Amino acid sequence: MYIARLRNSKPGVPLISPPPHHDIYSIEDLAQLIFDLHQVNPKAKVSVKLVAEAGIGTVA
């Protein structure tokens, strides 16, 4: 229920995880976001979660 509430959904409804980030349409966009995050905080660890499911298009 917690995740459903956070994602503005109902329990039991299948959701794509992670939800699409509308500023990232290519692998270059993702690289730029990671670069920008490191510019703000060079010591920050950045993790990326990618969707791996049949029928979901890839970024690259």
mmCIF file of C-alpha atoms in Angstrom:
data_model
loop_
_atom_site.group_PDB
_atom_site.id
_atom_site.type_symbol
_atom_site.label_atom_id
_atom_site.label_comp_id
_atom_site.label_asym_id
_atom_site.label_seq_id
_atom_site.Cartn_x
_atom_site.Cartn_y
_atom_site.Cartn_z
ATOM 1 C CA MET A 1 0.000 0.000 0.000
ATOM 2 C CA TYR A 2 2.903 2.332 0.784
ATOM 3 C CA ILE A 3 4.395 2.154 -2.724
ATOM 4 C CA ALA A 4 0.965 2.418 -4.355
ATOM 5 C CA ARG A 5 0.263 5.569 -2.350
ATOM 6 C CA LEU A 6 3.661 7.058 -3.256
ATOM 7 C CA ARG A 7 3.049 6.321 -6.937
ATOM 8 C CA ASN A 8 -0.555 7.636 -6.840
ATOM 9 C CA SER A 9 -1.904 4.187 -7.703
ATOM 10 C CA LYS A 10 -3.890 1.380 -6.122
ATOM 11 C CA PRO A 11 -2.443 -1.817 -4.604
ATOM 12 C CA GLY A 12 -2.309 -4.664 -7.141
ATOM 13 C CA VAL A 13 -2.055 -2.446 -10.233
ATOM 14 C CA PRO A 14 1.085 -3.341 -12.241
ATOM 15 C CA LEU A 15 3.373 -0.333 -12.692
ATOM 16 C CA ILE A 16 6.534 0.134 -14.724
ATOM 17 C CA SER A 17 9.401 0.545 -12.289
ATOM 18 C CA PRO A 18 11.062 2.949 -12.334
ATOM 19 C CA PRO A 19 8.500 5.360 -13.753
ATOM 20 C CA PRO A 20 9.692 7.263 -16.833
ATOM 21 C CA HIS A 21 11.796 10.346 -16.202
ATOM 22 C CA HIS A 22 10.609 12.847 -18.790
ATOM 23 C CA ASP A 23 13.978 14.620 -18.992
ATOM 24 C CA ILE A 24 15.795 11.470 -20.137
ATOM 25 C CA TYR A 25 15.214 10.279 -23.688
ATOM 26 C CA SER A 26 18.673 8.931 -24.545
ATOM 27 C CA ILE A 27 21.752 7.436 -22.942
ATOM 28 C CA GLU A 28 23.428 10.822 -23.483
ATOM 29 C CA ASP A 29 20.688 12.528 -21.443
ATOM 30 C CA LEU A 30 21.307 10.048 -18.631
ATOM 31 C CA ALA A 31 25.065 10.656 -18.790
ATOM 32 C CA GLN A 32 24.462 14.419 -18.601
ATOM 33 C CA LEU A 33 22.215 14.034 -15.548
ATOM 34 C CA ILE A 34 24.859 11.936 -13.777
ATOM 35 C CA PHE A 35 27.540 14.490 -14.699
ATOM 36 C CA ASP A 36 25.378 17.339 -13.373
ATOM 37 C CA LEU A 37 24.721 15.498 -10.108
ATOM 38 C CA HIS A 38 28.461 14.973 -9.623
ATOM 39 C CA GLN A 39 29.098 18.666 -10.314
ATOM 40 C CA VAL A 40 26.751 19.594 -7.474
ATOM 41 C CA ASN A 41 28.199 16.990 -5.079
ATOM 42 C CA PRO A 42 31.420 15.268 -6.239
ATOM 43 C CA LYS A 43 31.307 12.824 -3.302
ATOM 44 C CA ALA A 44 27.771 11.638 -4.084
ATOM 45 C CA LYS A 45 27.235 8.056 -5.199
ATOM 46 C CA VAL A 46 24.829 7.865 -8.121
ATOM 47 C CA SER A 47 22.880 4.670 -8.823
ATOM 48 C CA VAL A 48 20.745 4.046 -11.883
ATOM 49 C CA LYS A 49 17.836 1.602 -12.028
ATOM 50 C CA LEU A 50 16.941 0.412 -15.514
ATOM 51 C CA VAL A 51 13.769 -1.327 -16.598
ATOM 52 C CA ALA A 52 14.278 -4.906 -17.762
ATOM 53 C CA GLU A 53 10.910 -6.207 -18.892
ATOM 54 C CA ALA A 54 9.582 -7.594 -22.159
ATOM 55 C CA GLY A 55 7.749 -4.978 -24.187
ATOM 56 C CA ILE A 56 9.493 -1.984 -22.601
ATOM 57 C CA GLY A 57 11.709 -0.046 -24.998
ATOM 58 C CA THR A 58 15.334 0.599 -24.089
ATOM 59 C CA VAL A 59 16.912 4.032 -23.791
ATOM 60 C CA ALA A 60 20.106 3.248 -25.706
#
